Amino acid sequence: MTVTLPTTQELRDRARTALDRVGVTLPDGDGVRARTPITGEDLFPLRASTSADAEAAIAAAAEAFGTWRTTPAPVRGELVRVFGELLREHKSDLADLVTIEAGKIRSEALGEVQEMIDICDFAVGQSRQLYGRTIASERPGHRLAETWHPLGVVGVISAFNFPAAVWSWNTAIALVCGDTVVWKPSELTPLISLAASHLLDRAIAATGAPNDVHRLLLADRAVGEQLVDDPRVALISATGSTRMGREVGPRVAGRFGRCLLELGGNNAAIVAPSADLDLALQGIVFAAAGTAGQRCTTLRRLIVHRDVAGKLLDSLVTAYRRLPIGDPFDDTTLVGPLISANAAKRMREAIAQAQAEGGEVLAGGGLLDTGAGAYAEPAIVRMPGQTAIVREETFAPILYVLTYDTFDEAIALHNDVPQGLSSAVFTRDQQEAERFLAADGSDCGIANVNIGTSGAEIGGAFGGEKETGGGRESGSDAWRAYMRRATNTVNYSSTLTLAQNVSFL
Ligand code: NAD
């Protein structure tokens, strides 16, 4: 397959145009390199934030919290509303930067920005719905209630593969909850971080919110660790690998801070004999090969009933052979580059290990010879069982295929991995669908029927169990993680009644 790619200079110019339109001035200096996986080359050197910058950002955000927490929540919502309008206006610019830095195809990059817009809409509504409950008191003349208050400074640490959406899930909700935010994005995606943060700064200026309700730090993990260890940061919301979460979680717990962890997944789909195989095929290909396998919700394991395995695999292999791989700006491309040559190396090593464990490569697995960038052919590997490599998350497009005979066996295989993010069953058997969603079914935070594992909507809470970290973000009642709860008892009688009829004095 021959692949025509834009030059690094063309990508640099395109990034510059998008940044100019947003109004970003690049911080001159060094320490951080903006680069593109499309050609694998550097775009701009940028000044890295120092430890002193991080200290100043945390102090400023802590001070701004003093004002922001008493600003009425619907007024805080107005900031997020204006920010959402700016995101709409600059949707195409932001999507360009996502494609240039993360390598996402155009429709997925636009989809990422749409998620940012959607969470703003959601958060504006949420700003009028930070509900507490009134609870029936056992004492006459008493009111028992709970109130939700802003928490403090939220440290957001984010990953390269959703370089802007994950930050906005956290930030839009945190801001309406009355918190202030310090963001340490992935060191691989500084340009989209500068652009998104600048649009928020513009919204802050337009609405008169305190300047320091949001601060950006462009830096590597050392600055992330500074956020993690600082007691002024009330909540660390960290998205990334399980390795990162294993380091961050205990450190935040050690200072009794709060942690919201969104870590790696090893997502599976069960395909039952009654499944609509055409529908399953579409769901599987998008979930497994989309974003070049670089979503936390990417489908990595296919657990297919022995009776339909042959038919499904034939059509999957055919679909994989036709996948257009290449320039993510080309409208016909479906699979863009891996983030780095290292990611390609890890993919090759994983496939070699799978073969050593008895796996058979049915499709893909090679690297395209583009002379630039790491363009991998999404792979399908049939495995004799759930071996060691199948139980790991390799952040690349490898789909391991396992077969099953009974539904109990399928669920056991499904749950027998350390991660617990997203899951799906393709079936037309209602008993199987309900069993998959039941307490003894999928053990993941996301469990779907007749739709793939990736592509979540903003309205639902997003996150997973086990080594995925247990956090929930974005929709439903995820806002509660960004607030503290106070239980209030008010005595409006003229006698003091002790609870549980205790008498004293
Ligand atoms: P990564 O773990 O390498 O880095 C993520 C972020 O953590 C970066 O900003 C990095 O600088 C920072 N970091 C790393 N070690 C740190 C430490 N010890 N202290 C503080 N900060 C630290 O992840 P990545 O390669 O950017 O992203 C891919 C991973 O993220 C995959 O495992 C993927 O499944 C996961 N992910 C999960 C979700 C989710 O919602 N569950 C979403 C997106 C990505």
Coordinates of C-alpha atoms and ligand atoms in Angstrom, one line a residue:
M1 CA 0.0 0.0 0.0
T2 CA 1.4 3.4 -0.9
V3 CA 0.7 6.3 1.4
T4 CA 1.0 9.9 0.5
L5 CA 1.6 12.1 3.5
P6 CA 1.7 15.9 4.0
T7 CA 5.1 17.3 4.7
T8 CA 6.1 18.4 8.2
Q9 CA 6.3 22.0 7.0
E10 CA 2.7 21.8 5.7
L11 CA 1.6 20.4 9.0
R12 CA 3.5 23.1 10.8
D13 CA 1.8 25.8 8.7
R14 CA -1.6 24.2 9.3
A15 CA -1.0 24.1 13.0
R16 CA 0.2 27.8 13.0
T17 CA -3.0 28.8 11.1
A18 CA -5.2 27.1 13.6
L19 CA -3.3 28.5 16.6
D20 CA -3.5 32.0 15.1
R21 CA -7.2 31.8 14.6
V22 CA -7.7 30.7 18.2
G23 CA -5.3 33.5 19.3
V24 CA -2.5 31.5 20.8
T25 CA 1.0 32.9 21.1
L26 CA 3.4 30.0 21.4
P27 CA 5.6 30.1 24.5
D28 CA 9.2 30.4 23.1
G29 CA 11.8 28.3 24.8
D30 CA 12.6 24.6 25.2
G31 CA 11.8 21.6 27.3
V32 CA 8.6 20.6 25.5
R33 CA 8.5 19.6 21.8
A34 CA 5.3 19.8 19.8
R35 CA 5.5 17.0 17.3
T36 CA 3.3 15.1 14.9
P37 CA 2.8 11.4 14.5
I38 CA 1.8 12.0 10.9
T39 CA 5.4 12.3 9.9
G40 CA 7.0 11.5 13.2
E41 CA 8.8 14.9 13.3
D42 CA 9.0 17.9 15.5
L43 CA 6.9 21.0 14.9
F44 CA 7.9 23.6 17.4
P45 CA 10.1 23.8 20.5
L46 CA 8.1 25.2 23.4
R47 CA 9.0 26.5 26.9
A48 CA 8.3 23.9 29.5
S49 CA 6.7 25.0 32.8
T50 CA 9.1 24.7 35.7
S51 CA 8.5 23.6 39.2
A52 CA 8.3 27.3 40.2
D53 CA 5.6 27.8 37.6
A54 CA 3.7 24.8 39.1
E55 CA 4.0 26.2 42.6
A56 CA 2.7 29.6 41.4
A57 CA -0.2 28.0 39.4
I58 CA -1.3 26.0 42.4
A59 CA -1.1 29.0 44.7
A60 CA -3.1 31.2 42.2
A61 CA -5.7 28.5 41.7
A62 CA -6.1 28.1 45.5
E63 CA -6.5 31.8 45.9
A64 CA -9.1 32.0 43.1
F65 CA -11.0 29.2 44.7
G66 CA -11.8 31.6 47.6
T67 CA -13.9 33.8 45.3
W68 CA -15.1 31.2 42.9
R69 CA -16.6 28.9 45.5
T70 CA -19.1 31.6 46.6
T71 CA -20.0 32.7 43.1
P72 CA -23.5 31.3 42.5
A73 CA -23.4 28.1 40.5
P74 CA -25.6 29.3 37.6
V75 CA -23.2 32.2 37.2
R76 CA -20.3 29.8 37.1
G77 CA -22.3 28.0 34.5
E78 CA -22.3 31.1 32.4
L79 CA -18.5 30.8 32.1
V80 CA -18.9 27.3 30.8
R81 CA -21.6 28.4 28.4
V82 CA -19.4 31.1 26.8
F83 CA -16.5 28.6 26.6
G84 CA -18.8 26.1 24.8
E85 CA -19.7 28.9 22.3
L86 CA -16.0 29.5 21.6
L87 CA -15.5 25.8 21.1
R88 CA -18.3 25.8 18.5
E89 CA -16.7 28.7 16.7
H90 CA -13.2 27.1 16.7
K91 CA -14.3 23.4 16.3
S92 CA -12.4 23.0 13.0
D93 CA -9.2 24.7 14.3
L94 CA -9.2 22.5 17.4
A95 CA -9.8 19.4 15.3
D96 CA -6.9 20.2 13.1
L97 CA -4.6 20.4 16.2
V98 CA -6.0 17.0 17.5
T99 CA -5.2 15.4 14.1
I100 CA -1.8 17.0 13.9
E101 CA -0.7 16.0 17.4
A102 CA -2.7 12.8 18.1
G103 CA -3.0 11.5 14.6
K104 CA -6.8 11.1 14.7
I105 CA -8.7 11.0 11.4
R106 CA -10.7 14.1 10.7
S107 CA -14.1 12.8 11.7
E108 CA -12.8 11.5 15.0
A109 CA -11.0 14.7 15.7
L110 CA -14.2 16.7 15.1
G111 CA -16.0 14.1 17.3
E112 CA -13.5 14.8 20.1
V113 CA -14.3 18.6 19.9
Q114 CA -18.0 17.8 19.7
E115 CA -17.6 15.9 23.0
M116 CA -16.1 19.1 24.5
I117 CA -19.1 21.1 23.3
D118 CA -21.5 18.5 24.6
I119 CA -19.9 18.4 28.1
C120 CA -20.2 22.2 28.2
D121 CA -23.9 22.0 27.5
F122 CA -24.3 19.3 30.1
A123 CA -22.3 21.3 32.7
V124 CA -24.4 24.4 32.1
G125 CA -27.5 22.4 32.9
Q126 CA -25.7 20.8 35.8
S127 CA -24.9 24.3 37.3
R128 CA -28.6 24.5 38.2
Q129 CA -28.9 21.0 39.5
L130 CA -26.3 20.5 42.2
Y131 CA -29.0 19.0 44.4
G132 CA -28.7 17.9 48.0
R133 CA -31.4 15.8 49.7
T134 CA -33.7 16.5 52.5
I135 CA -33.8 13.4 54.8
A136 CA -36.6 12.5 57.2
S137 CA -35.4 13.3 60.7
E138 CA -36.3 11.0 63.6
R139 CA -36.6 14.0 65.9
P140 CA -39.6 16.4 66.0
G141 CA -38.9 20.0 65.0
H142 CA -35.7 19.0 63.2
R143 CA -34.6 19.2 59.6
L144 CA -32.0 16.9 58.3
A145 CA -30.4 17.7 55.0
E146 CA -27.3 17.5 52.9
T147 CA -25.5 20.3 51.1
W148 CA -22.9 20.0 48.4
H149 CA -20.0 22.5 48.5
P150 CA -17.1 23.2 46.2
L151 CA -14.1 21.0 46.9
G152 CA -11.0 23.1 46.1
V153 CA -8.2 22.9 43.4
V154 CA -8.6 20.1 41.0
G155 CA -5.4 18.8 39.3
V156 CA -6.2 17.3 35.9
I157 CA -3.5 15.0 34.4
S158 CA -4.5 13.8 30.9
A159 CA -3.3 11.3 28.3
F160 CA -2.3 11.9 24.7
N161 CA -5.2 9.9 23.0
F162 CA -8.0 12.2 24.1
P163 CA -5.9 15.3 24.5
A164 CA -8.7 17.8 24.9
A165 CA -12.0 16.0 25.6
V166 CA -10.9 14.4 28.8
W167 CA -9.7 17.7 30.2
S168 CA -13.0 19.4 29.3
W169 CA -15.0 16.6 30.9
N170 CA -13.2 17.4 34.1
T171 CA -12.9 21.1 33.8
A172 CA -16.5 22.0 32.7
I173 CA -17.9 20.0 35.6
A174 CA -15.3 21.2 38.1
L175 CA -15.9 24.8 37.2
V176 CA -19.6 24.7 37.7
C177 CA -19.1 22.8 40.9
G178 CA -17.1 25.9 42.2
D179 CA -13.6 24.3 41.9
T180 CA -10.6 25.8 40.2
V181 CA -8.3 23.7 37.9
V182 CA -4.6 23.2 37.2
W183 CA -4.1 21.1 34.1
K184 CA -1.0 19.0 33.2
P185 CA -1.8 17.6 29.8
S186 CA 0.2 14.9 28.0
E187 CA 3.7 16.1 27.0
L188 CA 2.8 14.7 23.5
T189 CA 0.0 17.2 22.9
P190 CA 1.0 20.7 23.9
L191 CA -0.6 22.6 21.0
I192 CA -4.2 21.4 21.5
S193 CA -3.7 22.1 25.2
L194 CA -2.6 25.6 24.6
A195 CA -5.5 26.2 22.2
A196 CA -8.2 24.8 24.5
S197 CA -6.8 26.5 27.5
H198 CA -6.6 29.8 25.6
L199 CA -10.3 29.6 24.6
L200 CA -11.2 29.1 28.3
D201 CA -9.0 32.1 29.2
R202 CA -11.0 34.1 26.6
A203 CA -14.3 32.9 28.2
I204 CA -12.9 33.9 31.6
A205 CA -12.1 37.4 30.4
A206 CA -15.5 37.7 28.7
T207 CA -17.5 36.8 31.7
G208 CA -15.3 38.4 34.4
A209 CA -14.6 35.2 36.2
P210 CA -11.3 35.2 38.3
N211 CA -8.3 34.9 36.0
D212 CA -6.9 31.9 37.9
V213 CA -9.9 29.6 37.9
H214 CA -7.8 27.7 35.4
R215 CA -4.1 27.3 34.8
L216 CA -2.1 25.2 32.3
L217 CA 1.3 23.6 32.9
L218 CA 3.1 22.3 29.9
A219 CA 5.5 19.8 31.3
D220 CA 6.5 16.2 31.8
R221 CA 5.5 13.9 34.5
A222 CA 7.7 15.6 37.2
V223 CA 5.3 18.5 37.3
G224 CA 2.4 16.0 37.4
E225 CA 4.0 14.5 40.5
Q226 CA 4.2 18.0 42.0
L227 CA 0.4 18.3 41.6
V228 CA 0.0 14.8 43.0
D229 CA 1.9 15.6 46.2
D230 CA 0.6 19.1 46.9
P231 CA -1.9 19.1 49.8
R232 CA -3.6 22.2 48.3
V233 CA -4.8 20.1 45.4
A234 CA -8.0 18.6 46.8
L235 CA -8.7 16.2 43.9
I236 CA -6.3 14.6 41.4
S237 CA -8.2 13.5 38.3
A238 CA -5.7 11.4 36.3
T239 CA -6.2 9.7 33.0
G240 CA -3.6 7.4 31.5
S241 CA -2.0 4.1 31.9
T242 CA -2.5 1.7 34.8
R243 CA 1.3 2.1 35.5
M244 CA 0.7 5.8 36.0
G245 CA -2.4 5.2 38.3
R246 CA -0.4 2.7 40.4
E247 CA 2.1 5.5 41.1
V248 CA -0.4 8.3 41.5
G249 CA -3.1 6.6 43.6
P250 CA -1.0 5.7 46.7
R251 CA 0.7 9.1 46.7
V252 CA -2.6 11.0 46.8
A253 CA -4.0 8.5 49.4
G254 CA -0.9 9.1 51.5
R255 CA -1.9 12.7 52.0
F256 CA -5.6 11.8 52.3
G257 CA -6.3 13.7 49.0
R258 CA -9.0 12.5 46.6
C259 CA -8.3 10.7 43.4
L260 CA -10.3 10.0 40.3
L261 CA -8.5 7.5 38.2
E262 CA -9.3 6.7 34.5
L263 CA -6.8 4.1 33.5
G264 CA -6.2 1.3 30.9
G265 CA -8.8 -1.0 29.5
N266 CA -8.8 -4.5 28.0
N267 CA -12.2 -4.4 26.5
A268 CA -14.1 -7.4 25.1
A269 CA -17.1 -8.2 23.0
I270 CA -19.0 -11.5 23.2
V271 CA -20.6 -12.5 19.9
A272 CA -23.4 -15.1 20.5
P273 CA -24.8 -17.5 17.8
S274 CA -28.0 -15.4 17.6
A275 CA -26.2 -12.1 16.9
D276 CA -26.9 -10.0 13.8
L277 CA -23.4 -10.6 12.3
D278 CA -23.5 -7.7 9.9
L279 CA -24.3 -5.3 12.8
A280 CA -21.6 -7.0 14.9
L281 CA -19.1 -6.7 12.1
Q282 CA -19.6 -2.9 11.9
G283 CA -19.4 -2.5 15.7
I284 CA -16.3 -4.6 15.9
V285 CA -14.3 -3.0 13.1
F286 CA -14.9 0.5 14.4
A287 CA -14.2 -0.4 18.1
A288 CA -11.1 -2.5 17.3
A289 CA -9.4 -0.6 14.4
G290 CA -10.8 3.0 14.9
T291 CA -8.3 5.5 16.3
A292 CA -5.6 3.0 15.3
G293 CA -6.5 1.0 18.5
Q294 CA -5.5 4.0 20.7
R295 CA -8.7 4.4 22.7
C296 CA -9.0 3.3 26.3
T297 CA -12.3 1.7 25.1
T298 CA -10.7 0.0 22.0
L299 CA -12.0 -3.5 21.5
R300 CA -9.0 -5.8 22.2
R301 CA -10.7 -9.2 22.8
L302 CA -13.4 -10.9 20.7
I303 CA -15.1 -13.8 22.4
V304 CA -17.1 -15.5 19.7
H305 CA -19.3 -18.6 19.8
R306 CA -17.6 -21.5 18.0
D307 CA -20.6 -22.0 15.7
V308 CA -20.3 -18.5 14.2
A309 CA -16.6 -17.9 14.5
G310 CA -15.7 -19.0 11.0
K311 CA -18.3 -16.8 9.3
L312 CA -17.6 -13.8 11.4
L313 CA -13.8 -14.1 11.1
D314 CA -14.0 -14.4 7.3
S315 CA -15.9 -11.1 7.0
L316 CA -13.7 -9.5 9.6
V317 CA -10.5 -10.4 7.7
T318 CA -12.0 -9.1 4.5
A319 CA -13.0 -5.8 6.2
Y320 CA -9.5 -5.5 7.7
R321 CA -7.8 -6.0 4.4
R322 CA -9.8 -3.1 2.9
L323 CA -9.1 -0.6 5.8
P324 CA -7.6 2.6 4.3
I325 CA -4.5 3.4 6.3
G326 CA -2.6 6.7 6.0
D327 CA -2.9 10.5 6.1
P328 CA -5.5 11.2 8.8
F329 CA -6.4 14.5 7.0
D330 CA -7.5 12.5 3.9
D331 CA -11.3 12.0 4.1
T332 CA -11.0 8.4 2.8
T333 CA -8.6 7.3 5.5
L334 CA -10.0 5.3 8.4
V335 CA -6.8 4.4 10.3
G336 CA -4.2 7.0 11.0
P337 CA -0.7 6.7 12.6
L338 CA 0.3 5.3 15.9
I339 CA 1.5 7.9 18.3
S340 CA 5.2 7.0 18.0
A341 CA 7.8 4.5 16.7
N342 CA 7.8 3.1 20.2
A343 CA 4.1 2.3 20.1
A344 CA 4.8 0.4 16.8
K345 CA 7.6 -1.5 18.5
R346 CA 5.3 -2.5 21.4
M347 CA 2.7 -3.7 18.8
R348 CA 5.3 -5.8 17.0
E349 CA 6.5 -7.3 20.3
A350 CA 3.0 -8.1 21.5
I351 CA 2.2 -9.9 18.2
A352 CA 5.5 -11.9 18.5
Q353 CA 4.6 -12.8 22.1
A354 CA 1.1 -13.8 21.0
Q355 CA 2.6 -16.1 18.3
A356 CA 4.9 -17.6 20.9
E357 CA 1.8 -18.3 23.0
G358 CA 0.2 -20.2 20.2
G359 CA -1.6 -17.3 18.4
E360 CA -2.2 -17.2 14.6
V361 CA -2.2 -13.9 12.8
L362 CA -5.3 -13.8 10.6
A363 CA -4.8 -10.3 9.2
G364 CA -2.5 -7.3 9.4
G365 CA 0.2 -6.8 12.0
G366 CA 2.7 -5.2 9.6
L367 CA 4.0 -1.7 9.4
L368 CA 3.6 0.3 6.3
D369 CA 6.8 1.6 4.7
T370 CA 6.0 5.3 4.6
G371 CA 9.4 6.6 5.3
A372 CA 7.8 8.7 8.1
G373 CA 5.4 8.1 11.0
A374 CA 4.4 4.7 12.3
Y375 CA 1.5 3.3 10.3
A376 CA 0.4 -0.1 11.4
E377 CA -2.0 -2.5 9.7
P378 CA -4.6 -3.4 12.4
A379 CA -4.2 -7.0 13.3
I380 CA -6.5 -9.9 14.1
V381 CA -4.8 -12.7 16.1
R382 CA -6.6 -16.0 16.9
M383 CA -5.5 -17.3 20.3
P384 CA -5.8 -20.8 21.8
G385 CA -6.8 -19.3 25.1
Q386 CA -6.6 -16.2 27.3
T387 CA -2.8 -16.2 27.5
A388 CA -0.6 -13.6 29.3
I389 CA -0.4 -11.2 26.4
V390 CA -4.2 -11.2 25.9
R391 CA -4.6 -10.1 29.5
E392 CA -2.5 -7.0 28.9
E393 CA -3.4 -3.7 27.3
T394 CA -1.2 -3.1 24.3
F395 CA -2.1 0.4 23.1
A396 CA -2.3 -0.5 19.4
P397 CA -4.8 -2.1 17.0
I398 CA -4.5 -5.8 17.9
L399 CA -7.7 -7.8 18.2
Y400 CA -7.3 -11.2 19.9
V401 CA -10.0 -13.7 19.1
L402 CA -11.1 -16.5 21.5
T403 CA -13.9 -19.0 21.0
Y404 CA -16.5 -20.3 23.5
D405 CA -19.2 -23.0 23.7
T406 CA -21.4 -21.9 26.7
F407 CA -22.4 -18.4 27.7
D408 CA -21.1 -19.0 31.2
E409 CA -17.7 -19.8 29.7
A410 CA -17.9 -16.6 27.6
I411 CA -18.6 -14.4 30.7
A412 CA -15.9 -16.1 32.7
L413 CA -13.4 -15.4 29.9
H414 CA -14.7 -11.9 29.6
N415 CA -14.1 -11.0 33.3
D416 CA -10.9 -12.9 33.7
V417 CA -8.6 -9.9 33.0
P418 CA -7.2 -7.3 35.4
Q419 CA -8.9 -4.3 33.7
G420 CA -12.7 -3.4 33.8
L421 CA -13.5 -0.5 31.5
S422 CA -15.9 -1.3 28.6
S423 CA -17.7 -4.4 27.3
A424 CA -20.3 -5.5 24.8
V425 CA -22.4 -8.4 23.9
F426 CA -23.9 -9.0 20.4
T427 CA -27.0 -11.2 20.8
R428 CA -30.7 -11.3 19.9
D429 CA -31.3 -13.6 22.9
Q430 CA -32.9 -11.5 25.6
Q431 CA -31.8 -13.8 28.4
E432 CA -28.2 -13.5 27.3
A433 CA -28.4 -9.8 27.0
E434 CA -29.9 -9.4 30.5
R435 CA -27.4 -11.9 32.0
F436 CA -24.6 -9.8 30.5
L437 CA -25.9 -6.7 32.2
A438 CA -26.7 -8.5 35.5
A439 CA -24.7 -8.6 38.7
D440 CA -23.0 -11.8 37.6
G441 CA -22.5 -10.6 34.1
S442 CA -19.9 -8.1 32.8
D443 CA -17.8 -6.6 35.6
C444 CA -17.0 -3.5 33.7
G445 CA -18.0 0.2 34.2
I446 CA -19.5 0.2 30.7
A447 CA -21.6 -2.7 29.5
N448 CA -23.3 -2.5 26.1
V449 CA -25.7 -4.6 24.1
N450 CA -25.5 -4.8 20.3
I451 CA -23.1 -1.9 20.0
G452 CA -19.3 -1.9 20.3
T453 CA -17.1 -1.0 23.3
S454 CA -16.0 2.5 22.2
G455 CA -17.8 5.8 21.5
A456 CA -19.5 6.7 24.8
E457 CA -22.0 9.6 25.1
I458 CA -21.6 12.5 27.5
G459 CA -24.8 11.8 29.4
G460 CA -23.6 8.6 31.0
A461 CA -20.9 8.3 33.7
F462 CA -17.7 7.1 32.1
G463 CA -15.1 4.9 33.8
G464 CA -14.3 1.4 34.8
E465 CA -13.5 -1.0 37.6
K466 CA -10.4 -3.0 38.8
E467 CA -7.2 -1.8 37.3
T468 CA -9.1 0.8 35.3
G469 CA -9.2 2.7 38.5
G470 CA -12.8 3.0 39.6
G471 CA -13.3 6.7 38.6
R472 CA -16.4 8.0 36.9
E473 CA -16.4 11.2 34.9
S474 CA -18.6 13.3 32.6
G475 CA -22.3 12.4 32.9
S476 CA -24.9 11.2 35.4
D477 CA -23.9 12.1 39.0
A478 CA -20.2 12.2 38.3
W479 CA -20.3 15.8 39.5
R480 CA -20.3 14.6 43.1
A481 CA -16.6 13.6 42.9
Y482 CA -15.8 17.4 42.4
M483 CA -17.7 18.5 45.5
R484 CA -17.8 17.8 49.3
R485 CA -20.9 16.8 51.1
A486 CA -22.0 18.4 54.4
T487 CA -24.8 16.8 56.5
N488 CA -26.8 19.5 58.3
T489 CA -29.2 19.1 61.2
V490 CA -31.3 22.1 62.1
N491 CA -33.3 22.2 65.3
Y492 CA -36.3 24.6 64.8
S493 CA -38.0 23.4 68.0
S494 CA -37.4 24.8 71.5
T495 CA -36.2 21.5 73.0
L496 CA -33.0 19.7 72.5
T497 CA -33.7 16.0 71.6
L498 CA -30.7 13.8 71.4
A499 CA -30.7 11.1 68.7
Q500 CA -31.4 7.5 69.6
N501 CA -33.3 8.8 72.7
V502 CA -30.1 9.3 74.6
S503 CA -30.6 11.3 77.7
F504 CA -27.8 13.5 79.1
L505 CA -28.1 16.1 81.9
Ligands
NAD1 P1 0.6 7.8 30.4 O1 0.2 7.0 31.6 O2 1.9 7.5 29.8 O3 0.5 9.4 30.7 C1 -0.7 10.0 31.0 C2 -0.4 11.3 31.8 O4 0.1 10.9 33.1 C3 0.6 12.2 31.1 O5 0.2 13.5 31.3 C4 1.9 11.9 31.9 O6 2.8 13.0 31.9 C5 1.3 11.7 33.3 N1 2.1 10.9 34.2 C6 2.8 9.7 34.0 N2 3.3 9.2 35.1 C7 3.0 10.1 36.1 C8 3.3 10.1 37.5 N3 4.0 9.2 38.1 N4 2.8 11.2 38.2 C9 2.1 12.1 37.6 N5 1.8 12.2 36.3 C10 2.2 11.1 35.5 O7 -0.6 7.5 29.3 P2 -0.7 7.8 27.7 O8 0.3 7.0 27.0 O9 -0.6 9.3 27.5 O10 -2.2 7.3 27.4 C11 -2.6 6.0 27.1 C12 -3.1 5.3 28.3 O11 -4.2 6.1 28.9 C13 -3.7 4.0 28.0 O12 -3.4 3.1 29.0 C14 -5.2 4.3 27.9 O13 -6.1 3.1 28.2 C15 -5.3 5.3 29.1 N6 -6.6 6.1 28.9 C16 -7.6 5.8 29.8 C17 -8.8 6.6 29.7 C18 -9.9 6.3 30.6 O14 -10.8 7.1 30.6 N7 -10.0 5.2 31.3 C19 -8.9 7.6 28.7 C20 -7.8 7.8 27.9 C21 -6.6 7.0 28.0

